[in-house]
Every structure is written in structure tokens, then in C-alpha cells.
Coordinates of C-alpha atoms and ligand atoms in Angstrom, one line a residue:
X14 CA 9.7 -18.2 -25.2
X15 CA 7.2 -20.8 -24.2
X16 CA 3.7 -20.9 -25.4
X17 CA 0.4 -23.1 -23.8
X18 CA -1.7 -24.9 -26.8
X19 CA -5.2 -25.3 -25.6
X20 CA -7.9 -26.8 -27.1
X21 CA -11.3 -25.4 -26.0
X22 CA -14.5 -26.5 -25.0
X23 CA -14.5 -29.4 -22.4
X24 CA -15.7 -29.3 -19.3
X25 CA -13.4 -29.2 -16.5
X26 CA -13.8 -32.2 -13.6
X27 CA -11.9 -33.0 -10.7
X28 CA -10.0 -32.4 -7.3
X29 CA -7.1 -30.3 -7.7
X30 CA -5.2 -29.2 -4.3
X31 CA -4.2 -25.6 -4.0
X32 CA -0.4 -24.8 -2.7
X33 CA 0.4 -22.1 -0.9
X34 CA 0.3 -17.9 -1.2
X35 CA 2.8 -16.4 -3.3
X36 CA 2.2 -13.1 -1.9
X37 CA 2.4 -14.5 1.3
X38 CA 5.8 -16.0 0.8
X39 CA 7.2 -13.2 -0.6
X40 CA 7.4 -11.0 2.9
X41 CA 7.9 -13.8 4.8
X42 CA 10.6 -14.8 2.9
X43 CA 12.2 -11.4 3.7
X44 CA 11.1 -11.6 7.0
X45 CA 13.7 -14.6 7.4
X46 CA 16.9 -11.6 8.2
X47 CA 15.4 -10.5 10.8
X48 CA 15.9 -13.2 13.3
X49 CA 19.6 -13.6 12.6
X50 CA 19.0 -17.3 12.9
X51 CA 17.2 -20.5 11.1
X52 CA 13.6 -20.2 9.5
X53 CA 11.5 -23.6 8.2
X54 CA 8.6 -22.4 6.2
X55 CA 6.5 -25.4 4.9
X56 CA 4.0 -25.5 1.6
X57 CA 5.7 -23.2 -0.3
X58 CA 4.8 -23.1 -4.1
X59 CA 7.6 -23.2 -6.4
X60 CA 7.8 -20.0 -8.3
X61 CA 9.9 -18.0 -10.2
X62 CA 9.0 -14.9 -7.9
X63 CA 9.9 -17.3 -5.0
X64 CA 13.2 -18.1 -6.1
X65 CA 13.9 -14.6 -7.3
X66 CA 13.5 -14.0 -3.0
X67 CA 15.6 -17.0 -2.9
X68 CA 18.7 -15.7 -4.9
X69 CA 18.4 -12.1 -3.2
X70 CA 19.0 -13.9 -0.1
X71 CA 21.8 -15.6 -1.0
X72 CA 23.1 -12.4 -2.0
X73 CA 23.3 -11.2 0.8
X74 CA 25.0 -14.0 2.8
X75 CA 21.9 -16.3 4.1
X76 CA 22.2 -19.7 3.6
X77 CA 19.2 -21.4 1.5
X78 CA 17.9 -25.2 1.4
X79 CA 14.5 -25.9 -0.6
X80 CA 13.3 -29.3 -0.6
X81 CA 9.9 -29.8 -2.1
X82 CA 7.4 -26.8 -0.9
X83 CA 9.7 -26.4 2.5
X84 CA 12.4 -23.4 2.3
X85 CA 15.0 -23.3 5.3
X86 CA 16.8 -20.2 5.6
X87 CA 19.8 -19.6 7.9
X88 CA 20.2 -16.1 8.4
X89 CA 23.4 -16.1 10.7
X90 CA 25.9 -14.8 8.1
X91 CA 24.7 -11.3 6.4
X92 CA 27.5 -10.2 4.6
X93 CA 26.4 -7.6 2.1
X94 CA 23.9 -4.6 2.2
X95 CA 23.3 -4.1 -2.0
X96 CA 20.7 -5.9 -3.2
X97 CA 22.0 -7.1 -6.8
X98 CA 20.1 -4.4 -9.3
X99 CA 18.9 -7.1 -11.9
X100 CA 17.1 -9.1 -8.9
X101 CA 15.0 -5.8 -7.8
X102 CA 14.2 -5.4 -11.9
X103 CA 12.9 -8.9 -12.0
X104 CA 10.7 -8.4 -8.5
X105 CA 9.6 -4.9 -7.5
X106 CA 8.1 -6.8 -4.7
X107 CA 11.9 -7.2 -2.9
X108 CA 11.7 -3.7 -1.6
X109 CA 9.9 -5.5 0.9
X110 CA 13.5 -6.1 2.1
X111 CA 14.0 -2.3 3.2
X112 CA 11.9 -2.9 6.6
X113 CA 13.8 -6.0 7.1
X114 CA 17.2 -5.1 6.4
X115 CA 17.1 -1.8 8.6
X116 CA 15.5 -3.8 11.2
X117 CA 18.6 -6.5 10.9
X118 CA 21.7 -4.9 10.3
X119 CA 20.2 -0.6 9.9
X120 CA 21.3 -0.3 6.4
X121 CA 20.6 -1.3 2.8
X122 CA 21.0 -0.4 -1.0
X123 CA 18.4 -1.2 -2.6
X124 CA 17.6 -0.1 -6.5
X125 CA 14.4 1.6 -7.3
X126 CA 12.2 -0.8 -8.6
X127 CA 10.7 0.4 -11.5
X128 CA 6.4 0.0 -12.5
X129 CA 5.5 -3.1 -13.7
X130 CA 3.2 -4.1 -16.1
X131 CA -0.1 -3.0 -14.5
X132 CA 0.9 0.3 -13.6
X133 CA 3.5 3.0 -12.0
X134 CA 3.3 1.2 -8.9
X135 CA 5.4 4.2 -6.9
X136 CA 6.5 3.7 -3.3
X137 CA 5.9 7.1 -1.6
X138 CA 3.7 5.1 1.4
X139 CA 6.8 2.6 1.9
X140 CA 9.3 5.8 1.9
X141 CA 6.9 8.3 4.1
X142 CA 6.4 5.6 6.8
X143 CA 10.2 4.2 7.0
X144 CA 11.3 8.0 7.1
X145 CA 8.6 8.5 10.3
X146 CA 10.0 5.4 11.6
X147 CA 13.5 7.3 11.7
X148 CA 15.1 5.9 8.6
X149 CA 17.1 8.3 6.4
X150 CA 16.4 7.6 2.8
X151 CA 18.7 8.9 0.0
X152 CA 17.4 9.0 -3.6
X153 CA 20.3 8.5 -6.2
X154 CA 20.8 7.8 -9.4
X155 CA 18.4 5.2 -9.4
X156 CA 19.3 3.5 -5.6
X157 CA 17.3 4.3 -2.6
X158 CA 20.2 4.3 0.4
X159 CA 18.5 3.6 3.5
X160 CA 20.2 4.0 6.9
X161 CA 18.8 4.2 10.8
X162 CA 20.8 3.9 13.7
X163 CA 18.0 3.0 16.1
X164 CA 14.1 2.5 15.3
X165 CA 11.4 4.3 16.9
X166 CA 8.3 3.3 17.1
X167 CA 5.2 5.9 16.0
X168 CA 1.4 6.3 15.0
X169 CA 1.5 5.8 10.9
X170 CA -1.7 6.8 9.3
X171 CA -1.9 5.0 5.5
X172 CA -3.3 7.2 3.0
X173 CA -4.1 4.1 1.2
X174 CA -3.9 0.3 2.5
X175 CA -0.8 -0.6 0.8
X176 CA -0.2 -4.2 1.2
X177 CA 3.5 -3.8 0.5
X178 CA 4.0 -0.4 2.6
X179 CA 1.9 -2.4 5.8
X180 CA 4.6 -5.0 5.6
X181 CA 7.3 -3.0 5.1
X182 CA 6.4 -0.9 8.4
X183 CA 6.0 -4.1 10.3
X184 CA 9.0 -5.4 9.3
X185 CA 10.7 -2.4 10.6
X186 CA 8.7 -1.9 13.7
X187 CA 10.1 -5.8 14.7
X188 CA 12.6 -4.1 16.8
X189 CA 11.9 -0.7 17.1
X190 CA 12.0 0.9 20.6
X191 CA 8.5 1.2 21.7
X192 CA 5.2 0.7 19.9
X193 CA 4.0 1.8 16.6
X194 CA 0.0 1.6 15.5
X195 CA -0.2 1.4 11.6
X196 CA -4.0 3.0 10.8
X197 CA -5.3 2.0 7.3
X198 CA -3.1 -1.3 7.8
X199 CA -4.3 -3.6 4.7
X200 CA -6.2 -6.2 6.2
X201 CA -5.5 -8.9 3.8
X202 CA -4.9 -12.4 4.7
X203 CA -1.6 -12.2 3.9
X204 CA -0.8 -9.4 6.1
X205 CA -2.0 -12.2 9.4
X206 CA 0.1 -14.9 7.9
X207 CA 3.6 -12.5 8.5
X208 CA 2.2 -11.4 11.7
X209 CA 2.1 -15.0 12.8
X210 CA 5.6 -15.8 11.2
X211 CA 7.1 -13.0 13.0
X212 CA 5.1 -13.9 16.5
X213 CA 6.6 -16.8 15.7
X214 CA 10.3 -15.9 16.1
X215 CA 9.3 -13.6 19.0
X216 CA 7.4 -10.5 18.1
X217 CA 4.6 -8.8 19.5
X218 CA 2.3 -7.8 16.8
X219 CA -1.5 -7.8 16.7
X220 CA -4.4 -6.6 14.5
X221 CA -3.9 -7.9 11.5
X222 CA -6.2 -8.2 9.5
X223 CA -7.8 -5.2 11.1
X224 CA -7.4 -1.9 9.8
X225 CA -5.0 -1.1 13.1
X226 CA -1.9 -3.1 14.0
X227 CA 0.3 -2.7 16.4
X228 CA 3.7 -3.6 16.9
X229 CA 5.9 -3.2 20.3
X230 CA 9.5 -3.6 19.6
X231 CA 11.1 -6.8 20.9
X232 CA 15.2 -7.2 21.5
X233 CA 15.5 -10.8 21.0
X234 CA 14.4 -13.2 18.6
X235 CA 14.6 -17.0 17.8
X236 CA 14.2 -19.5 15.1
X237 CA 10.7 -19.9 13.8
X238 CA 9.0 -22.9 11.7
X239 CA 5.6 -21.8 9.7
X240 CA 3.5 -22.8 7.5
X241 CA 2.0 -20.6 4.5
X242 CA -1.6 -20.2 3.8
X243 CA -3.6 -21.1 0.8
X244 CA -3.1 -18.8 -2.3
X245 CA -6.7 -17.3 -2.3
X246 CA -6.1 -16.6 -6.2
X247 CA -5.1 -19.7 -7.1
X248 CA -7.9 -20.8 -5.7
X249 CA -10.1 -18.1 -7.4
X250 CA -8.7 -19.1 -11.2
X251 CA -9.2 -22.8 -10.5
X252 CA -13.0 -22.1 -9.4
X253 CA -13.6 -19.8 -12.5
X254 CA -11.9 -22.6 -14.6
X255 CA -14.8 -24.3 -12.9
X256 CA -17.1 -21.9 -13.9
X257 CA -16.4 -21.2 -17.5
X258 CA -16.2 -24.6 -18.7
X259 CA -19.7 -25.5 -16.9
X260 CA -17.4 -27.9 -15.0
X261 CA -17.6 -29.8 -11.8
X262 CA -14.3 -29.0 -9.5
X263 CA -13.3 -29.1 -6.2
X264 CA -10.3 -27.3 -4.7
X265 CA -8.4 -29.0 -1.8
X266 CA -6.4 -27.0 1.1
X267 CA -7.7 -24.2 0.8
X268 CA -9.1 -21.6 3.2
X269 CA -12.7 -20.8 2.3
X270 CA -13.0 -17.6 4.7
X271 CA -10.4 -15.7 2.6
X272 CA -12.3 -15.7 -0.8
X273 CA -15.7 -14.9 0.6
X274 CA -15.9 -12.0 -2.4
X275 CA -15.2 -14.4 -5.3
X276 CA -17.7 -17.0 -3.8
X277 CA -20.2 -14.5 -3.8
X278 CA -19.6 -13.2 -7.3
X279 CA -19.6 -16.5 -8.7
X280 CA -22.8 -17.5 -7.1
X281 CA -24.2 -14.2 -8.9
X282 CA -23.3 -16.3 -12.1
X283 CA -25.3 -18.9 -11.6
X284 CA -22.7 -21.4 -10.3
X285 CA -23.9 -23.6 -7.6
X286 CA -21.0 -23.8 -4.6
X287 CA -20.9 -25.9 -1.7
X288 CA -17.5 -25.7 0.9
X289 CA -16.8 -26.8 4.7
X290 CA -13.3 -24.7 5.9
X291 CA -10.8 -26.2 3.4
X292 CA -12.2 -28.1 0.6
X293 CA -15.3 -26.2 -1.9
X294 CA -17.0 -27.5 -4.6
X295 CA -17.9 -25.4 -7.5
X296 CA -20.1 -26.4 -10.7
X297 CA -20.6 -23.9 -13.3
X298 CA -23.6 -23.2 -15.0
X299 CA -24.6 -24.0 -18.4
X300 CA -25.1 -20.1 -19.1
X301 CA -23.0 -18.1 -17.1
X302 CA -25.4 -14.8 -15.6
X303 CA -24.3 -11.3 -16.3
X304 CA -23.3 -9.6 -12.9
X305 CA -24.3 -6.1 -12.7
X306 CA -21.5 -4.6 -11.1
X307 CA -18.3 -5.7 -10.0
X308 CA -15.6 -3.3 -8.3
X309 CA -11.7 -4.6 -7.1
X310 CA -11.6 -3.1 -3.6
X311 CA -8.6 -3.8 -0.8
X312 CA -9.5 -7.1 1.0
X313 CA -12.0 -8.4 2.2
X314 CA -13.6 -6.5 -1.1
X315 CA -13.1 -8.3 -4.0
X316 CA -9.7 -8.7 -5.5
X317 CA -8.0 -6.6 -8.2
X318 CA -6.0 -10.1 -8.8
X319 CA -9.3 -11.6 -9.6
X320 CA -10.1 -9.1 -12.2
X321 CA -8.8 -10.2 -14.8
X322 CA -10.0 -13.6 -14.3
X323 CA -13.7 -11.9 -14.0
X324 CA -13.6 -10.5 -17.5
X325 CA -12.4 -13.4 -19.2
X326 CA -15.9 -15.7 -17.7
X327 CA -18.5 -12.6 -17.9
X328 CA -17.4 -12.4 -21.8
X329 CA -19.8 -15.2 -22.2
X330 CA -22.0 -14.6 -19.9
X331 CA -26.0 -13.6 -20.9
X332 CA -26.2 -9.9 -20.5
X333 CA -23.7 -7.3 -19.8
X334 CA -21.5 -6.7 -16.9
X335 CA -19.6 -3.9 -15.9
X336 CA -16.3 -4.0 -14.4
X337 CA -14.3 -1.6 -12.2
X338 CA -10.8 -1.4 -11.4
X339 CA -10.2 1.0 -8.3
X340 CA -6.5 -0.4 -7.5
X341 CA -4.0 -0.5 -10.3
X342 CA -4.1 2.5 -13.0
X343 CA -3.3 -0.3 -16.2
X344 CA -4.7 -3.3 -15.4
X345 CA -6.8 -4.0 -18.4
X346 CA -4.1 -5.1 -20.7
X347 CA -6.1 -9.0 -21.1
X348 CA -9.1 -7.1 -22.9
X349 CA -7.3 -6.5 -26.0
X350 CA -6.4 -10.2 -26.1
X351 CA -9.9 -11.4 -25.4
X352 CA -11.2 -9.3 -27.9
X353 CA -8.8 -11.3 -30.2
X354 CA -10.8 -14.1 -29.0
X355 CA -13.9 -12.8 -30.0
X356 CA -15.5 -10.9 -26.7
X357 CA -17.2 -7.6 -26.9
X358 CA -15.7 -5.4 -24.2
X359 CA -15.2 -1.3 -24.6
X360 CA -12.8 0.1 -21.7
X361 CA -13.9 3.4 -20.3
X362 CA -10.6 4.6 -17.6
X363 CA -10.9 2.3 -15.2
X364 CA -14.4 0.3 -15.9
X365 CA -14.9 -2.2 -18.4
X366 CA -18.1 -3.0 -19.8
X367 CA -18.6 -6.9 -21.4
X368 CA -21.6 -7.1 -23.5
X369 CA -21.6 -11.2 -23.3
X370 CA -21.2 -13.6 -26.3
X371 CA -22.5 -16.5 -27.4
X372 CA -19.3 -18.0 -27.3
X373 CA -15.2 -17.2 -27.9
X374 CA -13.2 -18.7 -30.3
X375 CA -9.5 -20.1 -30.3
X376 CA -7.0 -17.5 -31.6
X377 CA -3.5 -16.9 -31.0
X378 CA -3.1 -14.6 -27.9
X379 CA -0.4 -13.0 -25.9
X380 CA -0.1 -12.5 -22.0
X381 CA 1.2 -8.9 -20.7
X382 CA 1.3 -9.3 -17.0
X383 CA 0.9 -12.6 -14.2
X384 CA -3.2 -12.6 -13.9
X385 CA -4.2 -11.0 -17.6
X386 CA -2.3 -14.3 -18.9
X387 CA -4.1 -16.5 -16.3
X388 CA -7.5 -14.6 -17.9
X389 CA -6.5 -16.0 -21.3
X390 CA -6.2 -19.6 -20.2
X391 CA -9.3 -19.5 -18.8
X392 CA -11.4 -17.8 -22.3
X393 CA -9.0 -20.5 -24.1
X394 CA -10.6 -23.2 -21.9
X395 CA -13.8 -22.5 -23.2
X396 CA -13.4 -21.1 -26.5
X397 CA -14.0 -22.8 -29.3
X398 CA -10.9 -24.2 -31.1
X399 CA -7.1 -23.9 -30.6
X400 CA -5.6 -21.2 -28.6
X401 CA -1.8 -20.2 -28.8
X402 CA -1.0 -18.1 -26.0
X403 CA 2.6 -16.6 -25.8
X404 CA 4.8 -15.2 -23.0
X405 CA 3.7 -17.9 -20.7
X406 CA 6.6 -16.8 -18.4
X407 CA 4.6 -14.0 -16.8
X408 CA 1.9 -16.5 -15.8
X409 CA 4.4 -19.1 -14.6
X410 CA 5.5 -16.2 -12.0
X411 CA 1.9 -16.7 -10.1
X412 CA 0.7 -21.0 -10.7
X413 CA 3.6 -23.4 -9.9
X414 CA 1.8 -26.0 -11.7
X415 CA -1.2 -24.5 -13.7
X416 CA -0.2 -26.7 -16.7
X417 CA -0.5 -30.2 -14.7
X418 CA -3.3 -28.9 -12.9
X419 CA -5.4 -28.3 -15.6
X420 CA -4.7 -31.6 -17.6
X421 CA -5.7 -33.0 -14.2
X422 CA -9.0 -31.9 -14.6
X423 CA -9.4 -33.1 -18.3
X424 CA -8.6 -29.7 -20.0
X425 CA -6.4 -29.9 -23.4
X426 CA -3.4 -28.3 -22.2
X427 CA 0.2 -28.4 -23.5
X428 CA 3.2 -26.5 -23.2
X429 CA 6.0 -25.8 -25.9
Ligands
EPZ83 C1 0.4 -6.6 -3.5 O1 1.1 -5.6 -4.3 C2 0.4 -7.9 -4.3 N1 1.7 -8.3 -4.5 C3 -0.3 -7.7 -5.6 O2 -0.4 -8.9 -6.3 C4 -1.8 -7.2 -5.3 O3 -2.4 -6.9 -6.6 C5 -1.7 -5.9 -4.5 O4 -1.0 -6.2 -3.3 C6 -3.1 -5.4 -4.1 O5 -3.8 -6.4 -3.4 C7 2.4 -8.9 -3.5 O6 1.9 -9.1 -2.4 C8 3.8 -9.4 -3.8 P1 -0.3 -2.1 -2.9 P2 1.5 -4.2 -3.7 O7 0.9 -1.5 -2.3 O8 1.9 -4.4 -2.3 C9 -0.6 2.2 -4.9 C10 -0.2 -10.4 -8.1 O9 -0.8 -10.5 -9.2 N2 0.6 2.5 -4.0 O10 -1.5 -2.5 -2.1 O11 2.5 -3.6 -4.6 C11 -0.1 1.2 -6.0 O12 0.4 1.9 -7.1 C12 0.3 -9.1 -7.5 O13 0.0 -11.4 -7.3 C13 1.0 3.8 -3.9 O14 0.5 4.7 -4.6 O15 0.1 -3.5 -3.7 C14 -1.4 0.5 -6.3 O16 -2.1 1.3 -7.2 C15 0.0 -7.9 -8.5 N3 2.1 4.1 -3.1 C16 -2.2 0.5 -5.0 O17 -1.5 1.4 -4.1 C17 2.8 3.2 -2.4 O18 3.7 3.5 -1.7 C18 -2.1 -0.9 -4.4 O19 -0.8 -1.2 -4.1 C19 2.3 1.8 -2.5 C20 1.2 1.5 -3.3

């Protein structure tokens, strides 16, 4: 298993560009069956996730060309309807592929993807909605076998703003005959960028990034070229690397109007921030302030996938914050490992409270889950010392090139 080696305390400088949205890619990706033709999706980051989408597809009969950050996928040629059980295990995100394959061909096996590391993650929204939509679901020995002979459009209510379940119904709703409203659509900015890939190969979608979308079902479709947006998290980590390290960074590409809630909180810190549209400059304090409150709402509130990322700078900060995770049930695994690391942080259910240190110091650390690991990087960047951190696979899931990155912007970074 790999492991990062970093050597703390320098203060981070520099441009670094940011590539585009994993969690963008992801349902776009499985968008691509619909059309039953070619897709060309530019600035893709290269990600195990990604290619985990990638392989599933090829399972399934598409035809797949990367080259640099542009995927093309030729959908022509389904041939299957299983999606292969050890791809689903790897990504719980491919059930994405339900609205997609009924939409395509009205049938798929897919098996049930089980929690992950940040909490049960069930699917009852996806299920509920797909059923309302006319899909027949069976539940068996761990495969969910999904048929529907025609798609009907209908008013979905969300009891919660899934992200995954609003793509799913949109995904179905493609072709479905008439129109369906999703209410308590997630409005994240992800959720726009497949509405604009899909209007792009000839739906009729619009709202999102509103709490009500609506879809009106479309017979024919075409190819489609897109390009993704800027992963907002990326973009998020980078600036707290920023922060943490009282550095001087500016982030390249990226779109400043979908990270509005991190700006804010990091201003709250003390760091000083200055952006146009698509390039910001962030330089971090040389005490980082204590933030009274901070809460992970669905977008635009500020991001559970920031959390993490929160704890790791306000465990140096002078004062005590609390933080409060309303979205995932286990989401705290990171604090165990800062402590390691020499932070003061008591979990109480789902809020955290970080009574700030003077400073953290090197240790050897493991990551649990995608944006805990990216927490650790960030307390090793400033710690004092040499930090180990193992399992660096979950992190490599979410930054194509955190490693290079980083030494870009004169951090001691190596991996082994
Ligand atoms: C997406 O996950 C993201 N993943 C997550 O990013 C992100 O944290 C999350 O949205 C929230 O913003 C991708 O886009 C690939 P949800 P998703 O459905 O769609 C509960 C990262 O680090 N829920 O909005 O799975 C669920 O258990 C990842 O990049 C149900 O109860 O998120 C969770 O507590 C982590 N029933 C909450 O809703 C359902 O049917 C939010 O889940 C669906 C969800």
C-alpha cells in the first residue's frame, strides 16, 4: 500500500490549476448510454473512480478512448445488462447507472452497493422515485433487477436532496413520456453540469440548480461534446492548504460562484481572499481564527466534503470551533487521526468540538475514507515534523495529482 511522507511546516506558494469535478464526471459518464451514440467530454481528471465508470462501460459493450483529460465514449453497441458485481463494490456511486440503463435499453442488474466508509449510505430515494417513474424493482440476494417497459413521467417530491437520487430521476426522465418535476431536486453545481450534458445530446431539462427541475421526455437524441466544471473541492483543499500553512496560493480554472460557503468560512479565519470568476487568491493568516460555528448543509450550504478539511485547519486555530455534520452519519473518522497528531477535538454524535492548539506534530497516521485522508495531508502540511500517512489509495480516488500539486507549491511531499 502506498504511503505520502511529508515534512511539515513550510509555507505553501504558488499557482496550481484545478481539473475538473469528479462528482460531476461520474453521472455524466453514465449519462453517455443514453444517446446510443458518441460522447466527447473534455477536462476530465484522471481518477481511479473515473476509470472504475470507465471499465463498467466497457462492460457493458461501449467503446472507450481517454486521451489526456478528454474521454470519448461510443455508446452504439450495448451488449450486456449486469453490471460486473466487483465494479459496483469498488463505486457505490455506479447505481447512478439504473436511470440510465432503463432509459437506454429498460433493463439492468445491478448489485446492491453496499455503505461506504462514511456511513450506510441506503438508496430508498433512488428506488421510491424510479418505482414512481414506472420501474419494477426486484430485491434479490443482493442484486436490485430493474425493468420498465415504457417511462412515465410524474411529480417526485425528495424527502431529502439526494444528489445521487436527483440524477438518477433525471436520467430516467430523459425519455420518459411526458414531463416529470423533481421537488427538493439537490441544487448542487453538479446537478447543472448533467443538465447541460444531457441538453446537449437533446433533452429538455431545466431548473437545476433550483430546488424544482423538470424534465419533458424527448424521443431522439444525438452525439454531444462537453466540458466538465471545476471540482469545487479540489479547489476547497488547495485553498485550506493555503490557509494552514499561512501560505500565499492561487488556484487557476476554477469557478469562484460554486464555493461561495468555503470562501466565507475561510475569511472567518482570518485569511485574506481576493478572486475575479476563475482564478482566487488566498493567503493564510499567521494565526488561524476560531470559527464559531460551522454546519455541512446540501449546496449552496457549506459542504459535508469540506468537513473534514475544516477540522484538520481549526485544530490550530486560536479558540474553539464547533463543527456539525448534518449529512453523512460516520463522517468523523479523520479526528481520531488528528488527535494522533496532537489536536484536541471531543466528538459529540454528529458535532465536533476543536479546542485549537498551538501547533500539531508529525506522526504516523492512516486515512479511512477520500476527504478524512485529504484532512491529514493538510494537518501534515503544517505540523511539525515528519508525517507517514498510510492508505493513500482512498485519497488518490478524489485529487488526480495532489502529490505533484503540492510539491508545486513548495510543500515536502513524497510518495512510497
Ligand atoms: C454525492 O453522494 C457525492 N458523491 C458525495 O461526495 C457527497 O458527499 C454527497 O453527494 C453530498 O453532497 C458523488 O457525487 C459521486 P446524497 P450521494 O445522496 O449522491 C442519504 C466525495 O467525497 N440518502 O446526497 O451518495 C445518504 O445516506 C463524495 O466526493 C438516503 O438516505 O449523496 C446521506 O446521508 C462522498 N437515501 C445523504 O442522504 C437515499 O436514497 C446525502 O446523500 C440517498 C441518500
Amino acid at each position: 500500500m502506498s504511503k505520502y511522507i511529508i515534512e511539515g511546516g513550510r509555507r505553501l506558494v504558488g499557482e496550481v490549476p484545478v481539473i475538473g469535478a469528479k462528482n460531476a464526471v461520474l453521472p455524466i459518464l453514465a449519462a453517455t448510454v443514453i444517446n446510443n451514440n458518441t460522447s466527447t467530454i473534455f477536462n476530465t481528471p484522471n481518477l481511479r473512480d473515473v476509470e472504475v465508470m470507465e471499465q463498467i462501460l466497457v462492460s457493458i459493450g461501449c467503446k472507450i478512448n481517454r486521451v489526456d483529460n478528454v474521454i470519448f465514449v461510443d455508446s452504439r453497441n450495448l451488449s450486456k445488462i449486469k453490471i460486473p458485481e466487483e465494479l459496483v463494490r469498488e463505486m457505490r456511486s455506479s447505481i447512478i447507472l439504473m436511470g440510465a440503463m432503463l432509459t437506454r435499453c429498460g433493463e439492468i442488474v445491478v448489485s446492491y452497493p453496499g455503505g461506504c466508509e462514511i456511513g450506510p449510505r441506503p438508496i430508498d430515494l433512488h428506488l421510491k422515485a424510479l418505482r414512481q417513474l414506472g420501474a419494477t424493482i426486484e430485491e434479490s440476494h443482493g442484486f436490485l433487477h430493474c425493468k420498465a417497459e415504457k417511462l412515465k413521467g410524474c411529480d417526485i417530491q425528495l424527502d431529502f436532496p439526494s444528489v445521487g437520487a436527483t440524477e438518477n430521476i433525471m436520467l430516467a426522465a430523459v425519455k420518459a413520456e411526458g414531463t416529470t418535476i423533481i421537488r427538493n431536486a439537490a441544487r448542487e453545481p453538479e446537478i447543472i453540469d448533467l443538465q447541460n450534458f444531457l441538453n446537449g445530446m437533446g433533452a429538455k431539462i431545466h431548473g437545476a440548480g433550483t430546488s424544482i427541475i423538470r424534465i419533458d421526455g424527448v424521443d431522439n437524441l444525438t452525439s454531444v461534446e462537453h466540458t466538465i466544471i471545476p471540482d469545487r473541492i479540489v479547489a476547497g483543499t488547495y485553498m485550506v492548504a493555503s490557509a494552514i500553512t499561512g501560505g500565499e496560493v492561487i488556484l487557476k480554472n476554477i469557478e469562484v460562484e460554486h464555493i461561495q460557503s468555503i470562501i466565507a468560512k475561510l475569511k472567518e479565519t482570518g485569511c485574506m481572499i481576493y478572486n475575479n470568476c476563475t482564478t482566487l487568491k488566498i493567503i493564510g493568516p499567521k494565526k488561524i481564527n476560531a470559527i464559531e460555528t460551522v454546519q455541512t448543509l446540501p449546496y449552496p450550504g457549506f459542504p459535508t466534503d469540506m468537513q473534514a478539511q475544516m477540522i484538520a485547519l481549526l485544530s490550530i486555530a486560536n479558540g474553539t470551533s464547533i463543527v456539525t455534520e448534518t449529512i453523512f452519519e460516520n463522517r468523523f473518522k479523520h479526528v481520531e487521526e488528528l488527535v494522533r497528531m496532537g489536536a484536541n477535538i471531543k466528538i459529540a454524535g454528529k458535532v465536533a468540538i476543536i479546542k485549537g492548539v498551538k501547533e500539531l506534530t508529525g506522526a504516523k497516521v492512516t486515512s479511512k475514507d477520500l476527504r478524512g485522508g485529504a484532512a491529514l495531508v493538510l494537518a501534515a502540511l503544517a505540523a511539525n515534523g515528519t508525517t507517514v500517512i498510510e492508505d493513500t489509495f482512498h485519497i488518490e480516488r478524489g485529487y488526480d495529482s495532489l502529490e505533484k500539486d503540492l510539491l508545486a507549491l513548495n510543500a515536502d511531499i513524497r510518495k512510497v
